[in-house]
């Protein structure tokens, strides 16, 4: 039975309180997009504080026949929280409680907790939450779980899924369940593992049990400048081949270095074709050895400048430079489009050459910031969105970058997710049978399409059925 | 049943094989390709047969007992298919043993960091059982190595999940769902794993204070306690291994010598919060026990009639006591898993999505999923 919009709004207010429901035109407009380019249609915004409120909202949505789209801070770039059809936008930012278990080095964290706030919260215990997306000062843990977020330091420690022990979530049927546990290897199917990276399409995460890692006793951070991109890329391959997995291994190309230097003033080598930012972390007796090996490899590959951060301030400045690409871009052009593909890390030079060729051919400006250690490319197009011709060329160039990434053995996304942006490209990397399996999995969670519908999987993913019919009465 | 044998034999191009230690079945076969397995599972679905996938048999003691019509050995899906040492990835058939995998990639000092001493176990079996090596304290559980899994679902579909890249969020994480699924969703035919470089130096240091060891060492590979004492397993550059061994101050030996698996007829995995390992070791009276500090896993040989008592204590502390192996009769009176997980209904639906006719190991998982 469908209720009117006004009835929906007033019933939501009964669940969460009137101050936690936003139904005005301005709010619906503001919440209608994320940090990417897609814009959607929000019926009403609701900001619950508890799992029980979330469950009640989901049950209400079911009775009204309207979808629920979960959202954190809205820093996503792939349209994962942008409703394509009218929906209740369930914003988790008020669910930001943190309960630390110091003895077991874990914490139960509300999904609305800001990523950096969590690490700051446990710094006195000498612990941190490993995933550190560049948006970590704004993005939420719930969003990190939804997108299986990475960040520069996931090279050595892995993405969000490696640090989530359990999730409490509200199912598409409106029930609160917990999957996973603080004890290792919980029995049964790994529902927790599937929830991570599911982009809010399988349920609304209401609490997350995260694993916290000890802060490394020693860190060495190095900036290495190269006259050729190939030298930087070869250094990446050689470091990995030498048996060193740095804590982070990041690359920026010349256009980006110049934009960032103009913004952050970190004394970056603006003449370099590429710089590598490498960090090794660990025991004090080990980091210098590894740092030296990395510097030697860089020198062998033509590095003309090596700079090791002398203190915490310099380290933070270098990382600020790396994580300020967005801000820097604003000085270059009014609009940007940040891409995200992943390739085998040994194919960096080959694919980067192709990216430059594509950009030149379409006459668009591309700046590259790369999680080089794990082959995660982030080509960033800077352009003036008021010129439809430029927008069309950026779009064509972006599509071609996906094609060359896949041709090199890569995938659509390393950390931003599929959302709306890449949903219709999924058939490029998965067969109809593979997509059908994913669609079946989704149906097992949400047969009625309540949770963030029309995301991740293209329409018709479950368009055929060659399986055998299940006989009446079979117990499953 | 001879008709069945003949039909199955035609599908896999061979006759029934003998498998040591396997339960009685109408037929045991060893297909040599994922396509053969797909045809076989399609046939099984059509004829309502139950199927038990079989690697080395090492983990077959986990879970509710299955009375299979057909046992499918993965022994012919063996071997390294693709190794990219510069990318630190390897693709191997599901039936590849850890011994073969290790020997193929050791030349470049790389490791998939799977269980250290289970040389005969298969890659597919280790992942299906979701078991990990002792070094998980440093590298995380086995599932963190899994980048791509190709499997054949219960209704005979060849499904690929994930990709051969080290970082990827493209689509749902089917590879992780396969880990720990005990063959209930599909038969793993090949996997792509992330590798780690083997550190240049390693040492084992004895200590009497595991808490102190965890506090003063930076992410050691393992801190294991047996009735013989506590050992800290260090690895890294020679300088850091030496510095940490000196700081610990115990008897030091070069390299790692891993403890023997507890021996006994009934072995359980006791999974507790990491901080509860010492109290768990104290509570378990047995001498045949290894506890992993900082991880929360304790493997112990105990008497079957002790399971229920220990389970009550452990479950009250958020853990689980899971039977790894026991005489068959034990499974009739003691649940091999213990408490049923709260997502069991959801798990039933997931099972049905991949194996709608309940062909694969029906009822093996908690709650009879």
XYZ file of C-alpha atoms in Angstrom, chain A:
476
model
C 0.000 0.000 0.000
C 1.457 3.319 -1.010
C 1.120 6.257 1.321
C 1.443 9.868 0.305
C 4.722 11.713 0.596
C 3.381 13.810 3.488
C 2.330 10.685 5.353
C 5.783 9.188 4.835
C 7.469 12.306 6.202
C 5.289 12.462 9.287
C 5.669 8.744 9.989
C 9.442 9.081 9.690
C 9.321 11.965 12.174
C 7.548 9.676 14.633
C 10.456 7.234 14.386
C 13.467 9.546 14.481
C 12.060 12.895 15.651
C 11.153 15.864 13.481
C 14.659 17.352 13.681
C 16.078 14.249 11.997
C 13.843 14.416 8.923
C 14.590 16.802 6.081
C 11.983 17.067 3.370
C 12.402 20.623 2.077
C 13.382 21.323 -1.514
C 16.805 22.699 -0.586
C 17.771 19.706 1.565
C 16.524 17.253 -1.027
C 18.598 19.084 -3.619
C 21.747 19.270 -1.460
C 21.608 15.589 -0.601
C 20.852 14.649 -4.196
C 24.459 14.134 -5.171
C 27.773 12.838 -3.869
C 31.292 14.121 -4.598
C 31.094 12.799 -8.150
C 29.040 13.997 -11.075
C 25.731 12.114 -10.793
C 22.589 13.794 -9.448
C 19.555 11.908 -8.243
C 16.131 12.191 -6.727
C 15.755 12.240 -2.951
C 12.218 12.024 -1.561
C 13.200 12.667 2.018
C 16.375 12.679 4.086
C 16.391 10.904 7.449
C 19.174 10.929 10.040
C 18.613 8.106 12.560
C 20.715 7.644 15.681
C 20.171 3.991 16.492
C 19.930 0.622 14.777
C 16.350 0.301 16.009
C 15.449 3.564 14.317
C 17.122 2.348 11.122
C 15.134 -0.888 11.287
C 11.909 1.050 11.795
C 12.728 3.311 8.833
C 13.391 0.276 6.623
C 10.124 -1.369 7.685
C 8.265 1.860 6.990
C 9.919 2.077 3.575
C 8.724 -1.452 2.810
C 5.122 -0.564 3.651
C 5.343 2.584 1.533
C 6.973 0.721 -1.351
C 9.872 3.153 -1.463
C 13.575 2.348 -1.597
C 16.191 3.142 1.060
C 19.567 4.548 0.023
C 22.166 4.575 2.829
C 24.707 7.401 2.844
C 27.542 8.626 5.024
C 29.286 11.938 4.354
C 28.641 11.801 0.629
C 32.324 11.762 -0.350
C 31.727 8.884 -2.762
C 32.660 9.450 -6.395
C 30.756 6.725 -8.216
C 27.171 7.750 -7.460
C 26.693 4.895 -5.005
C 24.545 7.064 -2.714
C 22.742 8.954 -5.463
C 19.168 7.621 -5.832
C 18.262 7.041 -9.438
C 14.595 6.760 -8.516
C 12.872 8.562 -5.612
C 14.097 7.115 -2.313
C 14.510 7.690 1.387
C 18.093 8.847 1.836
C 19.217 7.321 5.132
C 22.150 9.384 6.362
C 24.209 7.717 9.096
C 26.302 10.677 10.247
C 24.571 10.865 13.641
C 25.517 7.242 14.371
C 29.054 7.991 15.437
C 29.588 6.239 18.760
C 32.971 4.554 19.295
C 33.491 1.825 21.920
C 37.102 0.741 22.146
C 38.196 -2.661 23.440
C 41.860 -1.950 24.183
C 42.607 -5.476 25.364
C 41.574 -7.022 22.064
C 42.622 -4.016 19.951
C 39.198 -3.642 18.390
C 36.395 -1.102 18.438
C 32.666 -1.147 17.774
C 32.150 1.915 15.651
C 29.016 3.678 14.446
C 28.864 3.896 10.643
C 28.758 7.684 10.782
C 32.129 7.936 12.542
C 34.631 9.926 10.496
C 37.590 7.756 9.450
C 40.247 10.118 10.831
C 38.286 10.665 14.054
C 38.527 6.943 14.754
C 42.311 6.885 14.437
C 42.567 10.068 16.519
C 40.295 8.487 19.120
C 42.687 5.570 19.673
C 46.017 7.361 19.192
C 46.654 7.393 22.946
C 46.516 3.580 22.896
C 49.156 3.508 20.151
C 46.619 2.136 17.668
C 45.094 3.199 14.371
C 42.530 2.140 11.774
C 44.573 1.193 8.716
C 42.429 2.261 5.720
C 43.213 5.929 5.009
C 41.409 7.205 1.924
C 42.462 10.694 0.833
C 39.044 11.853 2.029
C 39.683 10.443 5.501
C 39.032 13.757 7.229
C 35.468 13.677 5.892
C 34.477 10.139 4.896
C 32.698 7.779 7.292
C 33.503 4.244 8.393
C 30.114 3.150 7.042
C 31.100 4.533 3.659
C 34.476 2.788 3.925
C 32.660 -0.494 4.596
C 30.244 0.082 1.711
C 33.043 0.729 -0.767
C 35.757 -1.455 0.765
C 37.838 1.709 0.765
C 41.576 1.669 0.487
C 43.928 4.602 0.634
C 47.706 4.877 0.271
C 48.451 2.695 3.286
C 46.384 -0.271 2.147
C 49.369 -1.421 0.075
C 50.843 -3.260 3.047
C 47.795 -3.620 5.240
C 44.961 -4.226 2.798
C 41.636 -2.504 2.197
C 38.746 -2.075 4.646
C 37.579 -5.696 4.386
C 40.810 -6.839 6.032
C 40.048 -4.707 9.062
C 36.358 -5.428 9.607
C 35.674 -8.299 12.004
C 31.907 -7.986 12.224
C 29.042 -5.834 11.041
C 25.674 -5.215 12.594
C 23.184 -4.358 9.879
C 19.526 -3.904 9.176
C 18.373 -6.321 6.522
C 16.098 -5.511 3.617
C 13.367 -7.132 5.717
C 13.950 -4.632 8.532
C 15.671 -6.947 10.996
C 18.838 -6.188 12.963
C 21.483 -8.929 12.648
C 25.174 -9.293 13.407
C 27.533 -11.079 11.030
C 31.033 -11.934 12.147
C 32.713 -11.848 15.527
C 35.720 -10.627 17.473
C 36.903 -14.230 17.663
C 38.587 -15.485 14.485
C 36.866 -17.445 11.698
C 33.201 -17.329 12.703
C 31.362 -20.454 11.526
C 29.059 -20.423 8.540
C 29.048 -18.413 5.337
C 31.027 -15.160 5.487
C 28.143 -12.703 5.379
C 30.392 -10.020 6.857
C 32.843 -10.410 3.956
C 30.055 -9.931 1.435
C 28.607 -6.913 3.226
C 31.931 -5.108 2.870
C 32.081 -3.531 -0.576
C 28.382 -4.116 -1.281
C 27.725 -0.378 -1.631
C 24.647 -0.319 0.578
C 22.743 -2.718 -1.655
C 22.458 -5.599 0.831
C 21.482 -3.782 4.017
C 22.161 -0.729 6.171
C 25.260 -1.176 8.318
C 24.535 0.151 11.803
C 27.718 -0.820 13.683
C 31.116 -2.103 12.655
C 33.629 -4.107 14.692
C 36.999 -2.960 13.395
C 40.444 -4.312 14.020
C 42.988 -1.708 15.107
C 46.664 -1.983 14.251
C 49.596 -0.890 16.396
C 51.236 2.325 15.265
C 54.650 1.546 13.809
C 57.514 2.552 16.085
C 59.504 3.977 13.182
C 58.555 5.508 9.828
C 60.693 6.727 6.947
C 59.049 8.803 4.248
C 60.831 9.524 0.995
C 60.108 11.680 -2.002
C 61.949 10.657 -5.154
C 61.944 12.710 -8.356
C 62.395 11.239 -11.828
C 63.057 12.822 -15.230
C 60.929 10.119 -16.905
C 57.696 8.436 -15.822
C 59.227 5.134 -16.870
C 61.958 5.468 -14.226
C 59.386 5.973 -11.495
C 57.313 3.038 -12.689
C 60.379 0.811 -12.952
C 61.263 1.753 -9.381
C 57.829 0.578 -8.236
C 58.290 -2.801 -9.931
C 61.870 -3.173 -8.710
C 60.982 -2.366 -5.092
C 58.234 -5.010 -5.074
C 60.517 -7.476 -6.856
C 63.215 -6.818 -4.246
C 60.862 -8.250 -1.640
C 59.906 -4.981 0.010
C 56.255 -4.125 0.523
C 56.395 -0.488 1.606
C 53.632 0.877 3.823
C 52.767 3.142 0.882
C 54.103 3.732 -2.616
C 52.449 6.613 -4.435
C 53.111 8.325 -7.749
C 52.230 11.785 -9.039
C 52.926 12.997 -12.559
C 54.210 16.416 -13.644
C 50.880 18.185 -14.213
C 49.700 17.089 -10.787
C 52.992 17.918 -9.047
C 52.789 21.450 -10.403
C 49.152 21.917 -9.410
C 49.769 20.552 -5.917
C 52.951 22.569 -5.365
C 51.102 25.725 -6.293
C 48.515 24.849 -3.645
C 50.471 23.293 -0.759
C 53.995 24.764 -1.187
C 55.815 21.621 -0.080
C 58.908 22.386 -2.168
C 58.045 19.627 -4.629
C 60.351 19.123 -7.642
C 58.224 20.772 -10.327
C 60.693 19.814 -13.080
C 60.196 16.097 -12.472
C 58.158 14.042 -14.929
C 57.032 11.975 -11.954
C 57.637 11.699 -8.232
C 57.276 8.706 -5.989
C 56.243 9.071 -2.389
C 57.365 5.968 -0.536
C 56.955 5.138 3.106
C 58.356 2.258 5.075
C 57.112 1.563 8.589
C 58.127 -0.928 11.210
C 60.808 -1.654 13.723
C 63.442 1.058 14.082
C 66.212 -1.363 13.168
C 64.514 -2.339 9.897
C 63.173 0.824 8.330
C 66.519 2.440 7.525
C 67.705 -0.656 5.693
C 64.530 -0.749 3.605
C 64.562 2.992 2.971
C 68.124 2.757 1.738
C 67.329 -0.098 -0.629
C 64.399 1.871 -2.068
C 66.594 4.939 -2.567
C 69.257 2.861 -4.295
C 66.673 1.354 -6.637
C 65.352 4.845 -7.406
C 68.870 6.109 -8.148
C 69.488 3.153 -10.444
C 66.322 4.117 -12.291
C 67.448 7.697 -12.835
C 66.038 9.577 -9.837
C 67.631 13.039 -9.764
C 66.425 14.034 -6.329
C 65.943 12.025 -3.130
C 64.389 13.651 -0.130
C 63.776 11.909 3.168
C 61.368 13.572 5.593
C 63.496 14.802 8.485
C 60.698 14.974 11.034
C 56.989 14.459 11.595
C 56.179 17.919 10.241
C 57.913 17.260 6.951
C 56.293 13.842 6.672
C 52.882 15.371 7.215
C 53.599 18.061 4.650
C 54.516 15.460 2.037
C 51.356 13.491 2.760
C 49.307 16.665 2.661
C 50.712 17.260 -0.805
C 49.702 13.769 -1.858
C 46.196 14.010 -0.442
C 45.460 17.540 -1.699
C 44.927 16.719 -5.337
C 41.290 17.804 -5.213
C 41.962 21.199 -3.716
C 44.830 21.773 -6.098
C 42.703 20.986 -9.117
C 40.365 23.850 -8.322
C 43.162 26.223 -9.359
C 43.525 24.500 -12.710
C 39.934 24.265 -13.899
C 36.468 24.636 -12.388
C 35.454 20.985 -12.785
C 37.132 17.649 -12.396
C 36.407 14.026 -13.033
C 38.433 11.590 -10.937
C 38.747 8.162 -12.466
C 39.594 4.905 -10.686
C 40.789 1.760 -12.394
C 43.197 -0.938 -11.322
C 45.792 -2.825 -13.359
C 48.551 -5.335 -12.659
C 51.258 -3.097 -11.196
C 53.821 -4.302 -13.732
C 51.766 -2.689 -16.528
C 52.078 0.870 -15.176
C 54.350 2.324 -17.864
C 52.425 0.757 -20.708
C 49.041 1.959 -19.459
C 50.243 5.438 -18.464
C 51.625 5.952 -21.963
C 48.229 5.022 -23.334
C 46.481 7.414 -20.934
C 48.657 10.306 -22.122
C 47.989 9.363 -25.741
C 44.233 9.236 -25.116
C 44.274 12.623 -23.374
C 46.292 14.204 -26.192
C 44.050 12.752 -28.869
C 40.904 14.088 -27.175
C 42.602 17.368 -26.274
C 41.820 17.096 -22.548
C 44.020 17.798 -19.526
C 44.778 14.721 -17.428
C 46.686 14.718 -14.135
C 47.703 11.421 -12.579
C 47.842 10.465 -8.949
C 48.469 6.749 -8.593
C 48.521 4.197 -5.805
C 51.450 2.797 -7.734
C 52.315 -0.018 -5.359
C 49.061 -1.797 -6.041
C 48.412 -0.625 -9.589
C 45.459 1.582 -8.693
C 45.202 4.421 -11.237
C 43.487 7.726 -10.552
C 43.581 9.779 -13.758
C 42.021 13.153 -12.951
C 40.518 15.229 -15.730
C 40.393 18.974 -15.152
C 37.990 20.854 -17.399
C 35.369 23.532 -17.737
C 32.016 21.814 -17.444
C 30.185 24.743 -19.040
C 31.577 23.664 -22.418
C 29.550 20.653 -23.570
C 32.135 19.789 -26.179
C 34.842 19.417 -23.514
C 32.525 17.344 -21.332
C 31.889 14.991 -24.244
C 35.615 14.630 -24.895
C 36.355 13.936 -21.219
C 33.681 11.268 -21.234
C 35.146 9.608 -24.321
C 38.666 9.721 -22.884
C 37.439 8.237 -19.591
C 35.769 5.350 -21.395
C 38.939 4.652 -23.353
C 40.977 4.559 -20.136
C 38.649 1.858 -18.844
C 39.182 -0.060 -22.068
C 42.988 0.089 -21.910
C 42.942 -0.846 -18.212
C 40.844 -3.927 -18.922
C 43.006 -4.828 -21.929
C 46.018 -4.760 -19.572
C 44.308 -7.300 -17.302
C 42.761 -4.739 -14.970
C 39.381 -4.017 -13.426
C 36.832 -1.203 -13.305
C 37.532 0.033 -9.787
C 40.208 -0.346 -7.143
C 38.544 1.560 -4.329
C 35.788 3.958 -5.425
C 33.207 1.309 -6.211
C 30.805 0.769 -9.097
C 27.719 2.714 -8.005
C 25.992 4.272 -10.983
C 29.182 5.388 -12.681
C 30.445 2.001 -13.795
C 27.351 -0.150 -13.456
C 26.804 -0.371 -17.173
C 30.447 -1.309 -17.755
C 30.242 -4.434 -15.600
C 29.657 -6.640 -18.644
C 33.143 -5.663 -19.853
C 34.749 -7.630 -17.026
C 32.150 -10.233 -16.056
C 30.346 -12.821 -18.156
C 26.537 -13.050 -18.078
C 26.896 -16.114 -15.818
C 29.180 -14.204 -13.408
C 26.787 -11.271 -13.258
C 23.863 -13.624 -12.783
C 25.634 -15.173 -9.767
C 26.106 -11.715 -8.268
C 22.455 -10.886 -8.946
C 21.359 -14.115 -7.234
C 23.472 -13.216 -4.234
C 21.847 -9.823 -4.074
C 18.384 -11.360 -4.356
C 19.204 -13.614 -1.409
C 19.589 -10.469 0.684
C 16.962 -8.281 -0.924
C 14.558 -9.946 -3.339
C 12.293 -6.890 -3.450
C 14.878 -4.243 -4.319
C 14.472 -2.197 -1.138
C 18.183 -1.452 -0.584
C 19.861 1.057 -2.861
C 18.308 -0.348 -6.034
C 19.774 0.032 -9.521
C 23.360 0.228 -8.240
C 26.380 -1.974 -8.952
C 24.663 -4.500 -11.238
C 23.388 -3.500 -14.679
C 19.731 -3.955 -15.569
C 19.088 -7.461 -16.795
C 21.987 -8.983 -14.840
C 19.543 -11.702 -13.997
C 17.952 -11.742 -17.400
C 18.113 -15.428 -18.068
C 17.640 -18.611 -16.180
C 18.991 -21.895 -17.435
C 19.045 -23.539 -14.031
C 16.816 -26.412 -13.122
C 13.492 -25.551 -11.525
C 13.312 -26.171 -7.798
C 10.593 -28.735 -7.140
C 7.734 -27.828 -4.847
C 8.436 -28.488 -1.219
C 12.209 -28.697 -1.432
C 13.585 -27.497 1.838
C 16.298 -24.926 1.359
